[in-house]
mmCIF file of C-alpha atoms in Angstrom:
data_model
loop_
_atom_site.group_PDB
_atom_site.id
_atom_site.type_symbol
_atom_site.label_atom_id
_atom_site.label_comp_id
_atom_site.label_asym_id
_atom_site.label_seq_id
_atom_site.Cartn_x
_atom_site.Cartn_y
_atom_site.Cartn_z
ATOM 1 C CA MET A 1 -20.861 -8.615 0.817
ATOM 2 C CA LEU A 2 -17.624 -10.498 1.509
ATOM 3 C CA ASP A 3 -19.014 -13.476 -0.416
ATOM 4 C CA THR A 4 -19.555 -11.189 -3.412
ATOM 5 C CA VAL A 5 -15.989 -9.910 -3.181
ATOM 6 C CA ILE A 6 -14.590 -13.442 -2.951
ATOM 7 C CA THR A 7 -16.666 -14.520 -5.955
ATOM 8 C CA TYR A 8 -15.319 -11.584 -7.947
ATOM 9 C CA LEU A 9 -11.726 -12.288 -6.937
ATOM 10 C CA LYS A 10 -12.163 -15.903 -8.051
ATOM 11 C CA SER A 11 -13.196 -14.668 -11.498
ATOM 12 C CA ILE A 12 -10.008 -12.694 -12.194
ATOM 13 C CA ASP A 13 -6.317 -13.483 -12.418
ATOM 14 C CA PRO A 14 -4.913 -14.197 -8.925
ATOM 15 C CA ILE A 15 -2.040 -11.752 -9.478
ATOM 16 C CA ILE A 16 -4.530 -8.973 -10.256
ATOM 17 C CA ALA A 17 -6.557 -10.129 -7.255
ATOM 18 C CA ALA A 18 -3.446 -9.755 -5.083
ATOM 19 C CA LEU A 19 -3.041 -6.202 -6.366
ATOM 20 C CA TYR A 20 -6.667 -5.343 -5.612
ATOM 21 C CA ALA A 21 -6.507 -6.916 -2.148
ATOM 22 C CA THR A 22 -3.374 -5.019 -1.159
ATOM 23 C CA LEU A 23 -4.746 -1.801 -2.648
ATOM 24 C CA PHE A 24 -7.625 -2.316 -0.221
ATOM 25 C CA THR A 25 -5.230 -2.617 2.719
ATOM 26 C CA TRP A 26 -3.507 0.567 1.548
ATOM 27 C CA PHE A 27 -6.878 2.334 1.249
ATOM 28 C CA VAL A 28 -7.795 1.502 4.848
ATOM 29 C CA THR A 29 -4.481 2.999 5.978
ATOM 30 C CA ALA A 30 -5.326 6.129 4.002
ATOM 31 C CA LEU A 31 -8.752 6.180 5.643
ATOM 32 C CA GLY A 32 -7.129 6.164 9.071
ATOM 33 C CA SER A 33 -4.685 8.871 7.999
ATOM 34 C CA SER A 34 -7.593 11.065 6.871
ATOM 35 C CA PHE A 35 -8.587 11.526 10.515
ATOM 36 C CA VAL A 36 -5.937 14.236 10.643
ATOM 37 C CA PHE A 37 -8.373 16.481 8.737
ATOM 38 C CA PHE A 38 -11.117 16.098 11.330
ATOM 39 C CA PHE A 39 -9.392 15.795 14.709
ATOM 40 C CA LYS A 40 -6.640 17.754 16.437
ATOM 41 C CA GLY A 41 -5.396 14.775 18.407
ATOM 42 C CA TYR A 42 -6.329 11.318 19.641
ATOM 43 C CA ASN A 43 -6.982 9.578 22.924
ATOM 44 C CA LYS A 44 -3.804 7.758 23.973
ATOM 45 C CA ASN A 45 -5.710 5.053 25.824
ATOM 46 C CA LEU A 46 -7.800 4.334 22.738
ATOM 47 C CA MET A 47 -4.716 4.318 20.527
ATOM 48 C CA ASP A 48 -2.961 1.851 22.843
ATOM 49 C CA ALA A 49 -5.983 -0.447 22.650
ATOM 50 C CA MET A 50 -6.005 -0.145 18.847
ATOM 51 C CA LEU A 51 -2.288 -0.876 18.626
ATOM 52 C CA GLY A 52 -2.874 -3.920 20.812
ATOM 53 C CA PHE A 53 -5.642 -4.941 18.421
ATOM 54 C CA THR A 54 -3.169 -4.596 15.559
ATOM 55 C CA GLY A 55 -0.732 -6.933 17.299
ATOM 56 C CA GLY A 56 -3.442 -9.512 17.978
ATOM 57 C CA VAL A 57 -4.554 -9.532 14.347
ATOM 58 C CA MET A 58 -0.989 -9.934 13.104
ATOM 59 C CA VAL A 59 -0.190 -12.826 15.448
ATOM 60 C CA ALA A 60 -3.436 -14.684 14.652
ATOM 61 C CA ALA A 61 -2.921 -14.118 10.915
ATOM 62 C CA SER A 62 0.633 -15.418 11.203
ATOM 63 C CA VAL A 63 -0.604 -18.647 12.794
ATOM 64 C CA TRP A 64 -3.881 -19.466 11.020
ATOM 65 C CA SER A 65 -3.331 -17.828 7.617
ATOM 66 C CA LEU A 66 0.395 -18.470 7.173
ATOM 67 C CA LEU A 67 2.110 -21.012 9.438
ATOM 68 C CA ILE A 68 -0.620 -23.676 9.577
ATOM 69 C CA PRO A 69 -1.108 -23.668 5.753
ATOM 70 C CA ALA A 70 2.692 -23.730 5.311
ATOM 71 C CA ILE A 71 2.930 -26.839 7.488
ATOM 72 C CA ASN A 72 -0.087 -28.519 5.900
ATOM 73 C CA MET A 73 1.279 -28.153 2.374
ATOM 74 C CA SER A 74 4.753 -29.457 3.290
ATOM 75 C CA GLU A 75 5.622 -33.051 2.528
ATOM 76 C CA GLY A 76 6.654 -35.669 5.043
ATOM 77 C CA SER A 77 5.610 -36.010 8.669
ATOM 78 C CA GLY A 78 6.808 -34.990 12.115
ATOM 79 C CA PHE A 79 9.910 -32.804 12.131
ATOM 80 C CA THR A 80 10.373 -33.286 8.385
ATOM 81 C CA GLN A 81 7.030 -31.639 7.682
ATOM 82 C CA VAL A 82 7.755 -28.626 9.858
ATOM 83 C CA TYR A 83 11.241 -27.900 8.440
ATOM 84 C CA PRO A 84 10.040 -25.525 5.672
ATOM 85 C CA ALA A 85 7.980 -23.524 8.165
ATOM 86 C CA VAL A 86 10.874 -23.286 10.619
ATOM 87 C CA ILE A 87 13.372 -22.254 7.943
ATOM 88 C CA GLY A 88 11.003 -19.734 6.372
ATOM 89 C CA PHE A 89 10.053 -18.283 9.757
ATOM 90 C CA LEU A 90 13.695 -17.810 10.762
ATOM 91 C CA LEU A 91 14.519 -16.209 7.411
ATOM 92 C CA GLY A 92 11.576 -13.803 7.701
ATOM 93 C CA ALA A 93 12.432 -12.749 11.239
ATOM 94 C CA GLY A 94 16.129 -12.496 10.336
ATOM 95 C CA PHE A 95 15.362 -10.379 7.282
ATOM 96 C CA LEU A 96 13.354 -7.852 9.308
ATOM 97 C CA TYR A 97 15.990 -7.919 12.060
ATOM 98 C CA SER A 98 18.686 -7.025 9.532
ATOM 99 C CA ILE A 99 16.649 -4.192 8.032
ATOM 100 C CA ASP A 100 15.783 -2.943 11.525
ATOM 101 C CA LYS A 101 19.487 -2.693 12.385
ATOM 102 C CA VAL A 102 20.490 -1.000 9.136
ATOM 103 C CA LEU A 103 17.581 1.218 8.053
ATOM 104 C CA PRO A 104 17.357 4.444 10.097
ATOM 105 C CA HIS A 105 13.896 4.794 11.658
ATOM 106 C CA LEU A 106 12.027 6.172 14.651
ATOM 107 C CA HIS A 107 9.058 4.471 16.303
ATOM 108 C CA VAL A 108 5.963 6.535 17.065
ATOM 109 C CA ASN A 109 6.375 6.496 20.867
ATOM 110 C CA PHE A 110 10.165 6.175 20.974
ATOM 111 C CA GLN A 111 12.653 9.026 21.166
ATOM 112 C CA LYS A 112 15.709 6.978 20.248
ATOM 113 C CA VAL A 113 16.625 6.654 16.591
ATOM 114 C CA GLU A 114 17.364 3.071 15.526
ATOM 115 C CA GLY A 115 19.540 1.883 12.650
ATOM 116 C CA VAL A 116 22.648 3.541 11.273
ATOM 117 C CA LYS A 117 23.311 7.180 12.157
ATOM 118 C CA THR A 118 21.731 9.687 9.788
ATOM 119 C CA PRO A 119 20.976 13.415 9.542
ATOM 120 C CA TRP A 120 17.424 12.663 8.385
ATOM 121 C CA GLN A 121 14.587 14.438 10.174
ATOM 122 C CA LYS A 122 12.362 12.672 12.707
ATOM 123 C CA THR A 123 9.398 12.817 10.338
ATOM 124 C CA THR A 124 11.295 10.841 7.699
ATOM 125 C CA LEU A 125 12.515 8.322 10.257
ATOM 126 C CA MET A 126 9.027 7.700 11.621
ATOM 127 C CA ILE A 127 7.578 7.209 8.136
ATOM 128 C CA LEU A 128 10.326 4.662 7.434
ATOM 129 C CA ALA A 129 9.408 2.784 10.624
ATOM 130 C CA ILE A 130 5.776 2.383 9.550
ATOM 131 C CA THR A 131 6.807 1.518 5.992
ATOM 132 C CA LEU A 132 9.082 -1.230 7.342
ATOM 133 C CA HIS A 133 6.099 -2.502 9.319
ATOM 134 C CA ASN A 134 3.925 -2.765 6.193
ATOM 135 C CA ILE A 135 6.242 -4.806 3.958
ATOM 136 C CA PRO A 136 5.514 -8.239 5.500
ATOM 137 C CA GLU A 137 1.779 -7.510 5.539
ATOM 138 C CA GLY A 138 1.640 -6.971 1.786
ATOM 139 C CA LEU A 139 3.932 -9.944 1.236
ATOM 140 C CA ALA A 140 1.697 -12.216 3.314
ATOM 141 C CA VAL A 141 -1.383 -11.405 1.229
ATOM 142 C CA GLY A 142 0.545 -11.678 -2.034
ATOM 143 C CA VAL A 143 2.039 -15.109 -1.427
ATOM 144 C CA LEU A 144 -1.379 -16.583 -0.665
ATOM 145 C CA PHE A 145 -2.784 -15.288 -3.945
ATOM 146 C CA GLY A 146 0.375 -16.564 -5.649
ATOM 147 C CA GLY A 147 -0.339 -20.005 -4.242
ATOM 148 C CA VAL A 148 -3.791 -19.866 -5.833
ATOM 149 C CA ALA A 149 -2.221 -18.906 -9.178
ATOM 150 C CA ALA A 150 0.191 -21.832 -8.841
ATOM 151 C CA GLY A 151 -2.732 -24.213 -8.311
ATOM 152 C CA ILE A 152 -1.766 -25.298 -4.806
ATOM 153 C CA PRO A 153 -4.903 -26.781 -3.115
ATOM 154 C CA GLU A 154 -4.134 -25.428 0.359
ATOM 155 C CA ALA A 155 -4.095 -21.837 -0.962
ATOM 156 C CA THR A 156 -7.582 -20.420 -1.536
ATOM 157 C CA ILE A 157 -9.002 -17.105 -2.667
ATOM 158 C CA ALA A 158 -11.244 -17.074 0.404
ATOM 159 C CA GLY A 159 -8.253 -17.497 2.721
ATOM 160 C CA ALA A 160 -6.263 -14.786 0.944
ATOM 161 C CA ALA A 161 -9.233 -12.396 0.951
ATOM 162 C CA THR A 162 -9.823 -13.042 4.653
ATOM 163 C CA LEU A 163 -6.189 -12.273 5.412
ATOM 164 C CA ALA A 164 -6.455 -9.035 3.400
ATOM 165 C CA LEU A 165 -9.560 -8.103 5.398
ATOM 166 C CA GLY A 166 -7.761 -8.717 8.696
ATOM 167 C CA ILE A 167 -4.706 -6.740 7.587
ATOM 168 C CA GLY A 168 -7.006 -3.939 6.464
ATOM 169 C CA LEU A 169 -8.739 -3.808 9.855
ATOM 170 C CA GLN A 170 -5.470 -3.345 11.696
ATOM 171 C CA ASN A 171 -4.164 -0.836 9.128
ATOM 172 C CA PHE A 172 -6.808 1.677 10.177
ATOM 173 C CA PRO A 173 -5.209 2.527 13.550
ATOM 174 C CA GLU A 174 -1.798 2.479 11.870
ATOM 175 C CA GLY A 175 -2.913 5.290 9.582
ATOM 176 C CA ILE A 176 -3.994 7.330 12.596
ATOM 177 C CA ALA A 177 -0.836 6.452 14.510
ATOM 178 C CA VAL A 178 1.461 7.894 11.847
ATOM 179 C CA SER A 179 -0.501 10.923 10.567
ATOM 180 C CA MET A 180 -1.400 12.394 13.972
ATOM 181 C CA PRO A 181 2.176 12.475 15.328
ATOM 182 C CA LEU A 182 3.358 14.000 12.046
ATOM 183 C CA ARG A 183 0.799 16.757 12.545
ATOM 184 C CA ARG A 184 2.092 17.340 16.086
ATOM 185 C CA MET A 185 5.614 17.624 14.672
ATOM 186 C CA GLY A 186 4.493 20.665 12.696
ATOM 187 C CA LEU A 187 3.552 19.262 9.297
ATOM 188 C CA SER A 188 0.419 20.554 7.597
ATOM 189 C CA ARG A 189 -2.708 18.399 7.593
ATOM 190 C CA ARG A 190 -2.239 17.625 3.907
ATOM 191 C CA LYS A 191 1.379 16.560 4.335
ATOM 192 C CA SER A 192 0.536 14.526 7.429
ATOM 193 C CA PHE A 193 -2.151 12.700 5.477
ATOM 194 C CA PHE A 194 0.059 12.256 2.425
ATOM 195 C CA TYR A 195 2.959 10.728 4.343
ATOM 196 C CA GLY A 196 0.610 8.645 6.494
ATOM 197 C CA GLN A 197 -1.048 6.953 3.535
ATOM 198 C CA ALA A 198 2.214 6.750 1.590
ATOM 199 C CA SER A 199 3.708 4.569 4.325
ATOM 200 C CA ALA A 200 1.394 1.745 3.188
ATOM 201 C CA ILE A 201 2.033 2.039 -0.552
ATOM 202 C CA VAL A 202 4.655 -0.698 -0.160
ATOM 203 C CA GLU A 203 1.876 -3.202 0.533
ATOM 204 C CA PRO A 204 0.590 -3.433 -3.092
ATOM 205 C CA ILE A 205 4.207 -3.590 -4.287
ATOM 206 C CA ALA A 206 5.146 -6.361 -1.838
ATOM 207 C CA GLY A 207 1.871 -8.149 -2.577
ATOM 208 C CA VAL A 208 2.442 -8.321 -6.326
ATOM 209 C CA VAL A 209 6.110 -9.275 -5.903
ATOM 210 C CA GLY A 210 5.185 -12.057 -3.476
ATOM 211 C CA ALA A 211 2.439 -13.375 -5.743
ATOM 212 C CA LEU A 212 4.675 -13.402 -8.814
ATOM 213 C CA ALA A 213 7.535 -15.094 -6.947
ATOM 214 C CA VAL A 214 5.327 -17.961 -5.801
ATOM 215 C CA THR A 215 3.753 -18.281 -9.248
ATOM 216 C CA PHE A 216 7.122 -18.833 -10.908
ATOM 217 C CA PHE A 217 8.570 -20.922 -8.084
ATOM 218 C CA SER A 218 5.616 -22.737 -6.538
ATOM 219 C CA PRO A 219 7.767 -25.073 -4.350
ATOM 220 C CA ILE A 220 8.802 -22.048 -2.272
ATOM 221 C CA LEU A 221 5.221 -21.340 -1.118
ATOM 222 C CA PRO A 222 5.562 -23.032 2.323
ATOM 223 C CA TYR A 223 8.804 -21.124 2.880
ATOM 224 C CA ALA A 224 7.263 -17.869 1.610
ATOM 225 C CA LEU A 225 4.236 -18.170 3.904
ATOM 226 C CA ALA A 226 6.445 -18.872 6.916
ATOM 227 C CA PHE A 227 8.797 -16.052 5.852
ATOM 228 C CA ALA A 228 5.898 -13.586 5.955
ATOM 229 C CA ALA A 229 4.826 -14.985 9.339
ATOM 230 C CA GLY A 230 8.313 -14.597 10.799
ATOM 231 C CA ALA A 231 8.537 -11.029 9.550
ATOM 232 C CA MET A 232 5.124 -10.159 10.985
ATOM 233 C CA ILE A 233 5.862 -11.701 14.387
ATOM 234 C CA PHE A 234 9.140 -9.781 14.507
ATOM 235 C CA VAL A 235 7.251 -6.532 13.877
ATOM 236 C CA VAL A 236 4.736 -7.336 16.628
ATOM 237 C CA VAL A 237 7.398 -8.107 19.242
ATOM 238 C CA GLU A 238 9.850 -5.388 18.197
ATOM 239 C CA GLU A 239 7.449 -2.531 17.475
ATOM 240 C CA VAL A 240 3.729 -2.977 18.074
ATOM 241 C CA ILE A 241 3.659 -4.391 21.610
ATOM 242 C CA PRO A 242 6.363 -2.064 23.030
ATOM 243 C CA GLU A 243 4.629 0.981 21.521
ATOM 244 C CA ALA A 244 1.246 -0.100 22.891
ATOM 245 C CA GLN A 245 2.768 -0.581 26.370
ATOM 246 C CA GLN A 246 4.543 2.795 26.589
ATOM 247 C CA ASN A 247 1.739 4.531 28.523
ATOM 248 C CA LYS A 248 -0.057 3.650 31.730
ATOM 249 C CA SER A 249 -2.935 1.982 29.876
ATOM 250 C CA SER A 250 -1.138 -1.334 29.374
ATOM 251 C CA ASP A 251 -4.270 -3.268 30.359
ATOM 252 C CA LEU A 252 -6.181 -1.692 27.482
ATOM 253 C CA ALA A 253 -3.406 -2.658 25.082
ATOM 254 C CA THR A 254 -3.558 -6.246 26.351
ATOM 255 C CA ILE A 255 -7.343 -6.375 25.992
ATOM 256 C CA GLY A 256 -7.014 -4.934 22.498
ATOM 257 C CA PHE A 257 -4.472 -7.632 21.611
ATOM 258 C CA ILE A 258 -6.798 -10.397 22.807
ATOM 259 C CA GLY A 259 -9.688 -8.846 20.876
ATOM 260 C CA GLY A 260 -7.649 -8.585 17.685
ATOM 261 C CA PHE A 261 -6.469 -12.179 18.006
ATOM 262 C CA ILE A 262 -10.031 -13.454 18.468
ATOM 263 C CA VAL A 263 -11.364 -11.405 15.540
ATOM 264 C CA MET A 264 -8.679 -12.601 13.104
ATOM 265 C CA MET A 265 -8.866 -16.219 14.295
ATOM 266 C CA SER A 266 -12.646 -16.202 13.902
ATOM 267 C CA LEU A 267 -12.499 -14.623 10.446
ATOM 268 C CA ASP A 268 -9.935 -17.127 9.216
ATOM 269 C CA VAL A 269 -11.739 -20.189 10.560
ATOM 270 C CA ALA A 270 -15.219 -19.041 9.510
ATOM 271 C CA LEU A 271 -14.384 -17.563 6.104
ATOM 272 C CA GLY A 272 -10.954 -18.895 5.105
#
């Protein structure tokens, strides 16, 4: 089935393909959010394992789908070849760090509000936290499709589609992780679902923007790939791992991380 999808994506404009791929990642988030209609709560141990899985997928995707291609397509050798990846990675992590310090938000398992002081409600702050999380994911998929549109050999439809699949897999628990707490805060099931899925709507936007940027400025692709990787790694270290380790089931979160890393690494090597 994946081969059929890849064949179809090859037959259309890469920018449109980026839109479709990131709409898929948004849809999987919505699918996870829909669990609020069928369940009153969720098992914390299972959620910790799923959050760990999310972190593992994001780290593996950052290495195999983003950093390694960024290095391979850079000119020169030795330290010269790795400069674009280092610069892009630092810019991506720095960008998310800056937003994290300025944008008011509340993590799912945290009680402390981060960012500038605001009178906004906790529900709004938590939605902003997940939305912040999703920006680099959409960007990562988009820049790979943009590289295809720019005709860069190291960027392939198969690799971009595989990354979208991996991002989609880890978006499922994210949808659950935002809609269920919103329900516990007193929102209706419909509102909890609506805000849960809406937190991922930035992914198609970031995907198309990233694809267009690389198309018009193809030399920035190595920097753009590393930028997305730096942003994703920042999210994993700042948000995903701490949230997964909040409860007593830290071993499950660790096992989930290892599982997610193996799954994404295997998908990228086998299909990308």
